[in-house]
């Protein structure tokens, strides 16, 4: 957002608001010098007004955004833990029958997954040892992909890329100075690390929407939502108006999640219920990552940040 500059007039008695002549005396080449009747300038003015209104009305919620985002991100891991515990025999049967896990190894696999997900989720929510919690949850994502044989499932792969993006947002939010966090990059400062992790997180978050575009039957409404959503995803990835495009995706994905992944409307005995519940909580995790992006901003490697420099 462009800075607002108040130019004071010299008061009586010889007072000067800029006694040391630090102000730039050159004429401004910014928005005020542009043609007010230009449609592009009108669009910029409208966008600036929208940003101001969003800032004003979102202020009461802003202090709570990090906690909301973190809780939503780990939602899919908490749900998965509950699913394993309540469907213990079914999980063992699948691993032993279809994945050919030996008896005993399947038990250890499930127990370690549940313990890691619960401890990692607790660390992320409480913001205590969040980095280790994120590392454990990333390990669960990778191990489950191979353990359940879903590595080559495109929809699963894209969704989990987005979940990893959400975890990277948590990692960036929790990052603090550690001298040996990267032994191979001893001169890399904390701010530099945040830039790269935020960039990776932004890019990975949008893969859920890419999966939405690639699957399902096409219609006029689906085409319209896909075009608008893809534009917002590109804006998030490059960091252009990233906060507002991420906020737009939060709204779109939340509406989509409630009306499409409405697992609560399916009978408990129906096999589709579990699939919809899985998609619902994974989408919530990605919404949580986008909420953290709204709170933190896109970081240094973004168009928004470059606009402040040039």
PDB file of C-alpha atoms in Angstrom:
ATOM      1  CA  UNK A   1       0.000   0.000   0.000  1.00  0.00           C
ATOM      2  CA  UNK A   2       1.421   3.367  -0.952  1.00  0.00           C
ATOM      3  CA  UNK A   3       2.436   5.716   1.832  1.00  0.00           C
ATOM      4  CA  UNK A   4       0.318   8.763   2.571  1.00  0.00           C
ATOM      5  CA  UNK A   5       2.359  11.978   2.907  1.00  0.00           C
ATOM      6  CA  UNK A   6       1.007  14.998   4.744  1.00  0.00           C
ATOM      7  CA  UNK A   7       2.622  18.232   3.545  1.00  0.00           C
ATOM      8  CA  UNK A   8       2.512  20.911   6.241  1.00  0.00           C
ATOM      9  CA  UNK A   9       2.671  24.598   5.383  1.00  0.00           C
ATOM     10  CA  UNK A  10       5.191  26.903   7.105  1.00  0.00           C
ATOM     11  CA  UNK A  11       3.614  28.510  10.146  1.00  0.00           C
ATOM     12  CA  UNK A  12       4.051  32.095  11.220  1.00  0.00           C
ATOM     13  CA  UNK A  13       7.166  32.932  13.163  1.00  0.00           C
ATOM     14  CA  UNK A  14       9.568  31.296  10.685  1.00  0.00           C
ATOM     15  CA  UNK A  15       8.807  27.698  11.643  1.00  0.00           C
ATOM     16  CA  UNK A  16       9.777  25.172   8.947  1.00  0.00           C
ATOM     17  CA  UNK A  17       8.415  21.586   9.030  1.00  0.00           C
ATOM     18  CA  UNK A  18      11.645  20.408   7.323  1.00  0.00           C
ATOM     19  CA  UNK A  19      14.468  22.514   8.816  1.00  0.00           C
ATOM     20  CA  UNK A  20      17.219  20.168   7.600  1.00  0.00           C
ATOM     21  CA  UNK A  21      15.860  19.876   4.038  1.00  0.00           C
ATOM     22  CA  UNK A  22      15.464  16.090   4.207  1.00  0.00           C
ATOM     23  CA  UNK A  23      12.300  16.129   2.106  1.00  0.00           C
ATOM     24  CA  UNK A  24      12.432  15.333  -1.595  1.00  0.00           C
ATOM     25  CA  UNK A  25      11.702  18.535  -3.482  1.00  0.00           C
ATOM     26  CA  UNK A  26      11.180  16.838  -6.832  1.00  0.00           C
ATOM     27  CA  UNK A  27       7.624  16.655  -8.161  1.00  0.00           C
ATOM     28  CA  UNK A  28       5.902  13.366  -7.428  1.00  0.00           C
ATOM     29  CA  UNK A  29       5.511  10.924 -10.316  1.00  0.00           C
ATOM     30  CA  UNK A  30       3.094   8.778  -8.345  1.00  0.00           C
ATOM     31  CA  UNK A  31      -0.621   8.255  -8.374  1.00  0.00           C
ATOM     32  CA  UNK A  32      -1.598  11.924  -7.932  1.00  0.00           C
ATOM     33  CA  UNK A  33       0.152  12.872 -11.170  1.00  0.00           C
ATOM     34  CA  UNK A  34      -1.757  10.258 -13.181  1.00  0.00           C
ATOM     35  CA  UNK A  35      -4.807  10.902 -15.282  1.00  0.00           C
ATOM     36  CA  UNK A  36      -7.805  10.526 -12.978  1.00  0.00           C
ATOM     37  CA  UNK A  37     -10.069   9.606 -15.923  1.00  0.00           C
ATOM     38  CA  UNK A  38      -7.879   6.696 -17.004  1.00  0.00           C
ATOM     39  CA  UNK A  39      -9.777   3.385 -16.453  1.00  0.00           C
ATOM     40  CA  UNK A  40      -6.601   1.755 -15.124  1.00  0.00           C
ATOM     41  CA  UNK A  41      -6.162   4.533 -12.575  1.00  0.00           C
ATOM     42  CA  UNK A  42      -9.801   4.224 -11.559  1.00  0.00           C
ATOM     43  CA  UNK A  43      -9.255   0.495 -11.037  1.00  0.00           C
ATOM     44  CA  UNK A  44      -6.197   1.208  -8.894  1.00  0.00           C
ATOM     45  CA  UNK A  45      -8.155   3.710  -6.820  1.00  0.00           C
ATOM     46  CA  UNK A  46     -10.953   1.182  -6.348  1.00  0.00           C
ATOM     47  CA  UNK A  47      -8.448  -1.510  -5.311  1.00  0.00           C
ATOM     48  CA  UNK A  48      -6.849   0.866  -2.837  1.00  0.00           C
ATOM     49  CA  UNK A  49     -10.249   1.678  -1.361  1.00  0.00           C
ATOM     50  CA  UNK A  50     -11.068  -2.027  -1.012  1.00  0.00           C
ATOM     51  CA  UNK A  51      -7.747  -2.594   0.776  1.00  0.00           C
ATOM     52  CA  UNK A  52      -8.524   0.215   3.205  1.00  0.00           C
ATOM     53  CA  UNK A  53     -11.953  -1.250   4.017  1.00  0.00           C
ATOM     54  CA  UNK A  54     -10.500  -4.745   4.470  1.00  0.00           C
ATOM     55  CA  UNK A  55      -7.866  -3.343   6.847  1.00  0.00           C
ATOM     56  CA  UNK A  56     -10.500  -1.549   8.898  1.00  0.00           C
ATOM     57  CA  UNK A  57     -13.054  -4.366   9.216  1.00  0.00           C
ATOM     58  CA  UNK A  58     -10.536  -7.210   9.659  1.00  0.00           C
ATOM     59  CA  UNK A  59      -8.686  -5.481  12.495  1.00  0.00           C
ATOM     60  CA  UNK A  60     -10.625  -7.165  15.369  1.00  0.00           C
ATOM     61  CA  UNK A  61      -9.884 -10.622  13.931  1.00  0.00           C
ATOM     62  CA  UNK A  62      -6.242 -10.003  13.028  1.00  0.00           C
ATOM     63  CA  UNK A  63      -4.685 -10.861  16.460  1.00  0.00           C
ATOM     64  CA  UNK A  64      -6.349 -14.282  16.326  1.00  0.00           C
ATOM     65  CA  UNK A  65      -5.353 -15.198  12.747  1.00  0.00           C
ATOM     66  CA  UNK A  66      -2.101 -17.064  13.658  1.00  0.00           C
ATOM     67  CA  UNK A  67      -3.882 -19.304  16.187  1.00  0.00           C
ATOM     68  CA  UNK A  68      -6.758 -19.996  13.768  1.00  0.00           C
ATOM     69  CA  UNK A  69      -4.366 -20.751  10.921  1.00  0.00           C
ATOM     70  CA  UNK A  70      -2.219 -23.119  12.991  1.00  0.00           C
ATOM     71  CA  UNK A  71      -5.232 -25.030  14.312  1.00  0.00           C
ATOM     72  CA  UNK A  72      -6.719 -25.467  10.830  1.00  0.00           C
ATOM     73  CA  UNK A  73      -3.397 -26.629   9.377  1.00  0.00           C
ATOM     74  CA  UNK A  74      -3.090 -29.518  11.840  1.00  0.00           C
ATOM     75  CA  UNK A  75      -6.794 -30.368  11.543  1.00  0.00           C
ATOM     76  CA  UNK A  76      -6.157 -33.049   8.927  1.00  0.00           C
ATOM     77  CA  UNK A  77      -3.536 -34.723  11.155  1.00  0.00           C
ATOM     78  CA  UNK A  78      -5.838 -34.731  14.185  1.00  0.00           C
ATOM     79  CA  UNK A  79      -8.646 -36.194  12.088  1.00  0.00           C
ATOM     80  CA  UNK A  80      -6.297 -38.815  10.644  1.00  0.00           C
ATOM     81  CA  UNK A  81      -5.203 -39.826  14.151  1.00  0.00           C
ATOM     82  CA  UNK A  82      -8.818 -40.240  15.194  1.00  0.00           C
ATOM     83  CA  UNK A  83      -9.559 -42.241  12.032  1.00  0.00           C
ATOM     84  CA  UNK A  84      -6.695 -44.673  12.691  1.00  0.00           C
ATOM     85  CA  UNK A  85      -7.723 -45.212  16.325  1.00  0.00           C
ATOM     86  CA  UNK A  86     -11.436 -45.706  15.570  1.00  0.00           C
ATOM     87  CA  UNK A  87     -10.788 -47.866  12.485  1.00  0.00           C
ATOM     88  CA  UNK A  88      -7.862 -49.794  13.882  1.00  0.00           C
ATOM     89  CA  UNK A  89      -8.804 -53.226  12.570  1.00  0.00           C
ATOM     90  CA  UNK A  90      -9.663 -51.886   9.101  1.00  0.00           C
ATOM     91  CA  UNK A  91      -6.325 -50.060   8.909  1.00  0.00           C
ATOM     92  CA  UNK A  92      -4.418 -53.194   9.897  1.00  0.00           C
ATOM     93  CA  UNK A  93      -6.347 -55.286   7.381  1.00  0.00           C
ATOM     94  CA  UNK A  94      -5.566 -52.860   4.547  1.00  0.00           C
ATOM     95  CA  UNK A  95      -1.850 -52.624   5.359  1.00  0.00           C
ATOM     96  CA  UNK A  96      -1.452 -56.390   5.735  1.00  0.00           C
ATOM     97  CA  UNK A  97      -3.684 -57.496   2.868  1.00  0.00           C
ATOM     98  CA  UNK A  98      -3.053 -54.846   0.218  1.00  0.00           C
ATOM     99  CA  UNK A  99       0.308 -53.338   1.225  1.00  0.00           C
ATOM    100  CA  UNK A 100       1.787 -56.669   2.415  1.00  0.00           C
ATOM    101  CA  UNK A 101       2.988 -55.331   5.768  1.00  0.00           C
ATOM    102  CA  UNK A 102       4.126 -58.167   8.103  1.00  0.00           C
ATOM    103  CA  UNK A 103       2.123 -58.647  11.286  1.00  0.00           C
ATOM    104  CA  UNK A 104       3.633 -56.416  13.951  1.00  0.00           C
ATOM    105  CA  UNK A 105       5.224 -53.973  11.515  1.00  0.00           C
ATOM    106  CA  UNK A 106       1.759 -52.758  10.554  1.00  0.00           C
ATOM    107  CA  UNK A 107       0.982 -52.140  14.237  1.00  0.00           C
ATOM    108  CA  UNK A 108       4.228 -50.199  14.751  1.00  0.00           C
ATOM    109  CA  UNK A 109       3.586 -48.163  11.597  1.00  0.00           C
ATOM    110  CA  UNK A 110       0.144 -47.055  12.785  1.00  0.00           C
ATOM    111  CA  UNK A 111       1.204 -46.402  16.401  1.00  0.00           C
ATOM    112  CA  UNK A 112       4.161 -44.247  15.342  1.00  0.00           C
ATOM    113  CA  UNK A 113       1.949 -42.304  12.935  1.00  0.00           C
ATOM    114  CA  UNK A 114      -0.658 -41.577  15.613  1.00  0.00           C
ATOM    115  CA  UNK A 115       1.922 -40.546  18.243  1.00  0.00           C
ATOM    116  CA  UNK A 116       3.839 -38.318  15.806  1.00  0.00           C
ATOM    117  CA  UNK A 117       0.689 -36.618  14.528  1.00  0.00           C
ATOM    118  CA  UNK A 118      -0.652 -35.931  18.030  1.00  0.00           C
ATOM    119  CA  UNK A 119       2.645 -34.624  19.411  1.00  0.00           C
ATOM    120  CA  UNK A 120       3.435 -32.631  16.264  1.00  0.00           C
ATOM    121  CA  UNK A 121      -0.045 -31.090  16.166  1.00  0.00           C
ATOM    122  CA  UNK A 122       0.192 -30.161  19.835  1.00  0.00           C
ATOM    123  CA  UNK A 123       3.576 -28.498  19.260  1.00  0.00           C
ATOM    124  CA  UNK A 124       2.204 -26.466  16.345  1.00  0.00           C
ATOM    125  CA  UNK A 125      -0.919 -25.341  18.216  1.00  0.00           C
ATOM    126  CA  UNK A 126       0.895 -24.402  21.428  1.00  0.00           C
ATOM    127  CA  UNK A 127       3.849 -22.831  19.526  1.00  0.00           C
ATOM    128  CA  UNK A 128       6.290 -24.838  21.630  1.00  0.00           C
ATOM    129  CA  UNK A 129       9.008 -26.544  19.595  1.00  0.00           C
ATOM    130  CA  UNK A 130       6.978 -25.814  16.473  1.00  0.00           C
ATOM    131  CA  UNK A 131       9.952 -26.515  14.204  1.00  0.00           C
ATOM    132  CA  UNK A 132      10.226 -30.084  15.495  1.00  0.00           C
ATOM    133  CA  UNK A 133       6.458 -30.492  15.257  1.00  0.00           C
ATOM    134  CA  UNK A 134       6.488 -29.379  11.629  1.00  0.00           C
ATOM    135  CA  UNK A 135       9.364 -31.769  10.904  1.00  0.00           C
ATOM    136  CA  UNK A 136       7.448 -34.679  12.416  1.00  0.00           C
ATOM    137  CA  UNK A 137       4.282 -33.877  10.461  1.00  0.00           C
ATOM    138  CA  UNK A 138       6.262 -33.562   7.231  1.00  0.00           C
ATOM    139  CA  UNK A 139       7.684 -37.000   7.950  1.00  0.00           C
ATOM    140  CA  UNK A 140       4.163 -38.377   8.417  1.00  0.00           C
ATOM    141  CA  UNK A 141       3.064 -36.992   5.040  1.00  0.00           C
ATOM    142  CA  UNK A 142       6.005 -38.678   3.281  1.00  0.00           C
ATOM    143  CA  UNK A 143       5.801 -41.976   5.173  1.00  0.00           C
ATOM    144  CA  UNK A 144       2.047 -42.318   4.633  1.00  0.00           C
ATOM    145  CA  UNK A 145       2.410 -41.625   0.920  1.00  0.00           C
ATOM    146  CA  UNK A 146       4.698 -44.648   0.578  1.00  0.00           C
ATOM    147  CA  UNK A 147       3.028 -46.754   3.268  1.00  0.00           C
ATOM    148  CA  UNK A 148      -0.460 -46.510   1.767  1.00  0.00           C
ATOM    149  CA  UNK A 149       0.817 -46.651  -1.816  1.00  0.00           C
ATOM    150  CA  UNK A 150      -0.528 -43.242  -2.841  1.00  0.00           C
ATOM    151  CA  UNK A 151       2.681 -41.760  -4.252  1.00  0.00           C
ATOM    152  CA  UNK A 152       1.442 -41.947  -7.833  1.00  0.00           C
ATOM    153  CA  UNK A 153      -2.104 -40.768  -7.115  1.00  0.00           C
ATOM    154  CA  UNK A 154      -2.134 -37.296  -8.728  1.00  0.00           C
ATOM    155  CA  UNK A 155      -4.953 -35.881  -6.585  1.00  0.00           C
ATOM    156  CA  UNK A 156      -3.326 -37.131  -3.364  1.00  0.00           C
ATOM    157  CA  UNK A 157       0.059 -35.805  -4.508  1.00  0.00           C
ATOM    158  CA  UNK A 158      -1.223 -32.290  -5.297  1.00  0.00           C
ATOM    159  CA  UNK A 159      -3.229 -32.065  -2.072  1.00  0.00           C
ATOM    160  CA  UNK A 160      -0.269 -33.105   0.031  1.00  0.00           C
ATOM    161  CA  UNK A 161       1.962 -30.581  -1.706  1.00  0.00           C
ATOM    162  CA  UNK A 162      -0.488 -27.942  -0.485  1.00  0.00           C
ATOM    163  CA  UNK A 163      -0.468 -29.408   3.038  1.00  0.00           C
ATOM    164  CA  UNK A 164       3.348 -29.228   2.979  1.00  0.00           C
ATOM    165  CA  UNK A 165       3.003 -25.598   1.897  1.00  0.00           C
ATOM    166  CA  UNK A 166       0.826 -24.948   4.949  1.00  0.00           C
ATOM    167  CA  UNK A 167       3.421 -26.583   7.213  1.00  0.00           C
ATOM    168  CA  UNK A 168       6.126 -24.389   5.685  1.00  0.00           C
ATOM    169  CA  UNK A 169       4.006 -21.351   6.557  1.00  0.00           C
ATOM    170  CA  UNK A 170       3.925 -22.571  10.180  1.00  0.00           C
ATOM    171  CA  UNK A 171       7.680 -23.103  10.105  1.00  0.00           C
ATOM    172  CA  UNK A 172       8.231 -19.578   8.808  1.00  0.00           C
ATOM    173  CA  UNK A 173       5.868 -18.135  11.402  1.00  0.00           C
ATOM    174  CA  UNK A 174       7.770 -19.916  14.164  1.00  0.00           C
ATOM    175  CA  UNK A 175      11.280 -19.331  12.881  1.00  0.00           C
ATOM    176  CA  UNK A 176      13.794 -17.761  15.207  1.00  0.00           C
ATOM    177  CA  UNK A 177      17.547 -17.249  15.016  1.00  0.00           C
ATOM    178  CA  UNK A 178      19.620 -20.400  15.224  1.00  0.00           C
ATOM    179  CA  UNK A 179      23.259 -20.309  14.288  1.00  0.00           C
ATOM    180  CA  UNK A 180      23.385 -23.861  12.984  1.00  0.00           C
ATOM    181  CA  UNK A 181      19.917 -24.311  11.512  1.00  0.00           C
ATOM    182  CA  UNK A 182      21.598 -24.847   8.126  1.00  0.00           C
ATOM    183  CA  UNK A 183      25.177 -26.056   8.453  1.00  0.00           C
ATOM    184  CA  UNK A 184      25.786 -25.602   4.731  1.00  0.00           C
ATOM    185  CA  UNK A 185      24.558 -22.009   4.720  1.00  0.00           C
ATOM    186  CA  UNK A 186      26.303 -20.387   7.682  1.00  0.00           C
ATOM    187  CA  UNK A 187      25.937 -16.824   6.365  1.00  0.00           C
ATOM    188  CA  UNK A 188      22.227 -17.000   5.603  1.00  0.00           C
ATOM    189  CA  UNK A 189      20.333 -14.637   7.913  1.00  0.00           C
ATOM    190  CA  UNK A 190      16.956 -15.329   9.482  1.00  0.00           C
ATOM    191  CA  UNK A 191      15.245 -12.829   7.183  1.00  0.00           C
ATOM    192  CA  UNK A 192      16.742 -14.524   4.121  1.00  0.00           C
ATOM    193  CA  UNK A 193      15.520 -17.907   5.296  1.00  0.00           C
ATOM    194  CA  UNK A 194      12.036 -16.518   5.851  1.00  0.00           C
ATOM    195  CA  UNK A 195      11.980 -15.170   2.313  1.00  0.00           C
ATOM    196  CA  UNK A 196      12.739 -18.554   0.777  1.00  0.00           C
ATOM    197  CA  UNK A 197      10.418 -20.545   3.040  1.00  0.00           C
ATOM    198  CA  UNK A 198       7.581 -18.075   2.409  1.00  0.00           C
ATOM    199  CA  UNK A 199       8.157 -18.328  -1.347  1.00  0.00           C
ATOM    200  CA  UNK A 200       8.108 -22.139  -1.208  1.00  0.00           C
ATOM    201  CA  UNK A 201       5.025 -22.120   1.019  1.00  0.00           C
ATOM    202  CA  UNK A 202       3.149 -19.717  -1.282  1.00  0.00           C
ATOM    203  CA  UNK A 203       3.859 -21.814  -4.360  1.00  0.00           C
ATOM    204  CA  UNK A 204       2.971 -25.140  -2.729  1.00  0.00           C
ATOM    205  CA  UNK A 205      -0.289 -23.836  -1.252  1.00  0.00           C
ATOM    206  CA  UNK A 206      -1.873 -23.310  -4.672  1.00  0.00           C
ATOM    207  CA  UNK A 207      -1.520 -26.931  -5.817  1.00  0.00           C
ATOM    208  CA  UNK A 208      -4.839 -27.863  -4.215  1.00  0.00           C
ATOM    209  CA  UNK A 209      -6.611 -25.549  -6.627  1.00  0.00           C
ATOM    210  CA  UNK A 210      -4.604 -26.982  -9.514  1.00  0.00           C
ATOM    211  CA  UNK A 211      -5.955 -30.399  -8.538  1.00  0.00           C
ATOM    212  CA  UNK A 212      -9.477 -28.988  -8.461  1.00  0.00           C
ATOM    213  CA  UNK A 213      -9.052 -27.698 -12.020  1.00  0.00           C
ATOM    214  CA  UNK A 214      -7.710 -31.005 -13.327  1.00  0.00           C
ATOM    215  CA  UNK A 215     -10.426 -33.279 -11.967  1.00  0.00           C
ATOM    216  CA  UNK A 216     -14.205 -33.345 -12.238  1.00  0.00           C
ATOM    217  CA  UNK A 217     -16.723 -32.541 -14.961  1.00  0.00           C
ATOM    218  CA  UNK A 218     -16.654 -29.166 -16.638  1.00  0.00           C
ATOM    219  CA  UNK A 219     -19.496 -26.669 -16.660  1.00  0.00           C
ATOM    220  CA  UNK A 220     -19.902 -22.925 -17.159  1.00  0.00           C
ATOM    221  CA  UNK A 221     -19.831 -22.233 -13.426  1.00  0.00           C
ATOM    222  CA  UNK A 222     -16.810 -24.511 -12.938  1.00  0.00           C
ATOM    223  CA  UNK A 223     -14.980 -22.763 -15.779  1.00  0.00           C
ATOM    224  CA  UNK A 224     -15.727 -19.337 -14.277  1.00  0.00           C
ATOM    225  CA  UNK A 225     -14.575 -20.348 -10.783  1.00  0.00           C
ATOM    226  CA  UNK A 226     -11.475 -22.020 -12.246  1.00  0.00           C
ATOM    227  CA  UNK A 227     -10.422 -18.904 -14.169  1.00  0.00           C
ATOM    228  CA  UNK A 228     -10.953 -16.562 -11.205  1.00  0.00           C
ATOM    229  CA  UNK A 229      -9.328 -18.992  -8.768  1.00  0.00           C
ATOM    230  CA  UNK A 230      -6.364 -19.633 -11.063  1.00  0.00           C
ATOM    231  CA  UNK A 231      -5.775 -15.891 -11.362  1.00  0.00           C
ATOM    232  CA  UNK A 232      -5.813 -15.592  -7.546  1.00  0.00           C
ATOM    233  CA  UNK A 233      -3.414 -18.563  -7.279  1.00  0.00           C
ATOM    234  CA  UNK A 234      -0.963 -16.939  -9.675  1.00  0.00           C
ATOM    235  CA  UNK A 235      -1.162 -13.707  -7.657  1.00  0.00           C
ATOM    236  CA  UNK A 236      -0.400 -15.667  -4.474  1.00  0.00           C
ATOM    237  CA  UNK A 237       2.540 -17.485  -6.096  1.00  0.00           C
ATOM    238  CA  UNK A 238       4.212 -14.316  -7.435  1.00  0.00           C
ATOM    239  CA  UNK A 239       3.270 -12.293  -4.362  1.00  0.00           C
ATOM    240  CA  UNK A 240       1.148  -9.655  -6.107  1.00  0.00           C
ATOM    241  CA  UNK A 241      -1.594  -8.356  -3.809  1.00  0.00           C
ATOM    242  CA  UNK A 242      -0.869 -11.609  -1.995  1.00  0.00           C
ATOM    243  CA  UNK A 243      -2.819 -10.855   1.177  1.00  0.00           C
ATOM    244  CA  UNK A 244      -6.019 -10.043  -0.658  1.00  0.00           C
ATOM    245  CA  UNK A 245      -5.743 -12.858  -3.217  1.00  0.00           C
ATOM    246  CA  UNK A 246      -5.047 -15.304  -0.351  1.00  0.00           C
ATOM    247  CA  UNK A 247      -8.080 -13.924   1.497  1.00  0.00           C
ATOM    248  CA  UNK A 248     -10.172 -14.424  -1.633  1.00  0.00           C
ATOM    249  CA  UNK A 249      -8.998 -18.052  -1.874  1.00  0.00           C
ATOM    250  CA  UNK A 250      -9.854 -18.575   1.809  1.00  0.00           C
ATOM    251  CA  UNK A 251     -13.443 -17.523   1.072  1.00  0.00           C
ATOM    252  CA  UNK A 252     -13.712 -19.582  -2.145  1.00  0.00           C
ATOM    253  CA  UNK A 253     -12.206 -22.738  -0.633  1.00  0.00           C
ATOM    254  CA  UNK A 254     -14.320 -22.441   2.522  1.00  0.00           C
ATOM    255  CA  UNK A 255     -17.533 -22.189   0.498  1.00  0.00           C
ATOM    256  CA  UNK A 256     -16.408 -25.030  -1.763  1.00  0.00           C
ATOM    257  CA  UNK A 257     -15.501 -27.165   1.261  1.00  0.00           C
ATOM    258  CA  UNK A 258     -18.862 -26.743   2.984  1.00  0.00           C
ATOM    259  CA  UNK A 259     -21.007 -27.442  -0.074  1.00  0.00           C
ATOM    260  CA  UNK A 260     -18.913 -30.068  -1.884  1.00  0.00           C
ATOM    261  CA  UNK A 261     -17.147 -31.971   0.926  1.00  0.00           C
ATOM    262  CA  UNK A 262     -20.231 -32.101   3.182  1.00  0.00           C
ATOM    263  CA  UNK A 263     -19.390 -35.472   4.745  1.00  0.00           C
ATOM    264  CA  UNK A 264     -21.848 -34.914   7.619  1.00  0.00           C
ATOM    265  CA  UNK A 265     -24.763 -35.294   5.177  1.00  0.00           C
ATOM    266  CA  UNK A 266     -23.648 -38.826   4.188  1.00  0.00           C
ATOM    267  CA  UNK A 267     -24.756 -41.858   6.254  1.00  0.00           C
ATOM    268  CA  UNK A 268     -21.993 -43.194   8.497  1.00  0.00           C
ATOM    269  CA  UNK A 269     -22.034 -46.595   6.781  1.00  0.00           C
ATOM    270  CA  UNK A 270     -21.532 -45.112   3.303  1.00  0.00           C
ATOM    271  CA  UNK A 271     -17.932 -45.563   2.023  1.00  0.00           C
ATOM    272  CA  UNK A 272     -17.968 -42.102   0.427  1.00  0.00           C
ATOM    273  CA  UNK A 273     -18.234 -40.455   3.851  1.00  0.00           C
ATOM    274  CA  UNK A 274     -14.590 -41.150   4.767  1.00  0.00           C
ATOM    275  CA  UNK A 275     -13.300 -39.821   1.451  1.00  0.00           C
ATOM    276  CA  UNK A 276     -15.298 -36.611   1.808  1.00  0.00           C
ATOM    277  CA  UNK A 277     -14.146 -36.179   5.423  1.00  0.00           C
ATOM    278  CA  UNK A 278     -10.522 -36.636   4.337  1.00  0.00           C
ATOM    279  CA  UNK A 279     -10.904 -34.012   1.585  1.00  0.00           C
ATOM    280  CA  UNK A 280     -12.735 -31.668   3.972  1.00  0.00           C
ATOM    281  CA  UNK A 281     -10.002 -31.626   6.621  1.00  0.00           C
ATOM    282  CA  UNK A 282      -7.183 -31.427   4.074  1.00  0.00           C
ATOM    283  CA  UNK A 283      -8.857 -28.394   2.517  1.00  0.00           C
ATOM    284  CA  UNK A 284      -9.153 -26.871   6.009  1.00  0.00           C
ATOM    285  CA  UNK A 285      -5.399 -27.311   6.432  1.00  0.00           C
ATOM    286  CA  UNK A 286      -4.722 -25.418   3.214  1.00  0.00           C
ATOM    287  CA  UNK A 287      -7.158 -22.681   4.267  1.00  0.00           C
ATOM    288  CA  UNK A 288      -5.122 -22.429   7.485  1.00  0.00           C
ATOM    289  CA  UNK A 289      -1.938 -21.942   5.466  1.00  0.00           C
ATOM    290  CA  UNK A 290      -3.586 -19.181   3.444  1.00  0.00           C
ATOM    291  CA  UNK A 291      -4.736 -17.502   6.673  1.00  0.00           C
ATOM    292  CA  UNK A 292      -1.125 -17.448   7.900  1.00  0.00           C
ATOM    293  CA  UNK A 293      -0.142 -15.912   4.565  1.00  0.00           C
ATOM    294  CA  UNK A 294      -2.773 -13.199   5.052  1.00  0.00           C
ATOM    295  CA  UNK A 295      -1.322 -12.508   8.493  1.00  0.00           C
ATOM    296  CA  UNK A 296       2.395 -12.580   7.607  1.00  0.00           C
ATOM    297  CA  UNK A 297       2.366 -11.193   4.085  1.00  0.00           C
ATOM    298  CA  UNK A 298       4.235 -12.632   1.083  1.00  0.00           C
ATOM    299  CA  UNK A 299       7.777 -11.897   2.257  1.00  0.00           C
ATOM    300  CA  UNK A 300      10.755 -10.360   0.504  1.00  0.00           C
ATOM    301  CA  UNK A 301      10.657 -12.480  -2.660  1.00  0.00           C
ATOM    302  CA  UNK A 302       7.402 -11.049  -3.987  1.00  0.00           C
ATOM    303  CA  UNK A 303       6.056  -8.402  -6.312  1.00  0.00           C
ATOM    304  CA  UNK A 304       4.445  -6.607  -3.357  1.00  0.00           C
ATOM    305  CA  UNK A 305       7.822  -6.219  -1.655  1.00  0.00           C
ATOM    306  CA  UNK A 306       9.576  -5.113  -4.840  1.00  0.00           C
ATOM    307  CA  UNK A 307       6.936  -2.408  -5.354  1.00  0.00           C
ATOM    308  CA  UNK A 308       8.014  -0.873  -2.033  1.00  0.00           C
ATOM    309  CA  UNK A 309      11.610  -0.656  -3.279  1.00  0.00           C
ATOM    310  CA  UNK A 310      11.074   0.734  -6.772  1.00  0.00           C
TER     311      UNK A 310
END
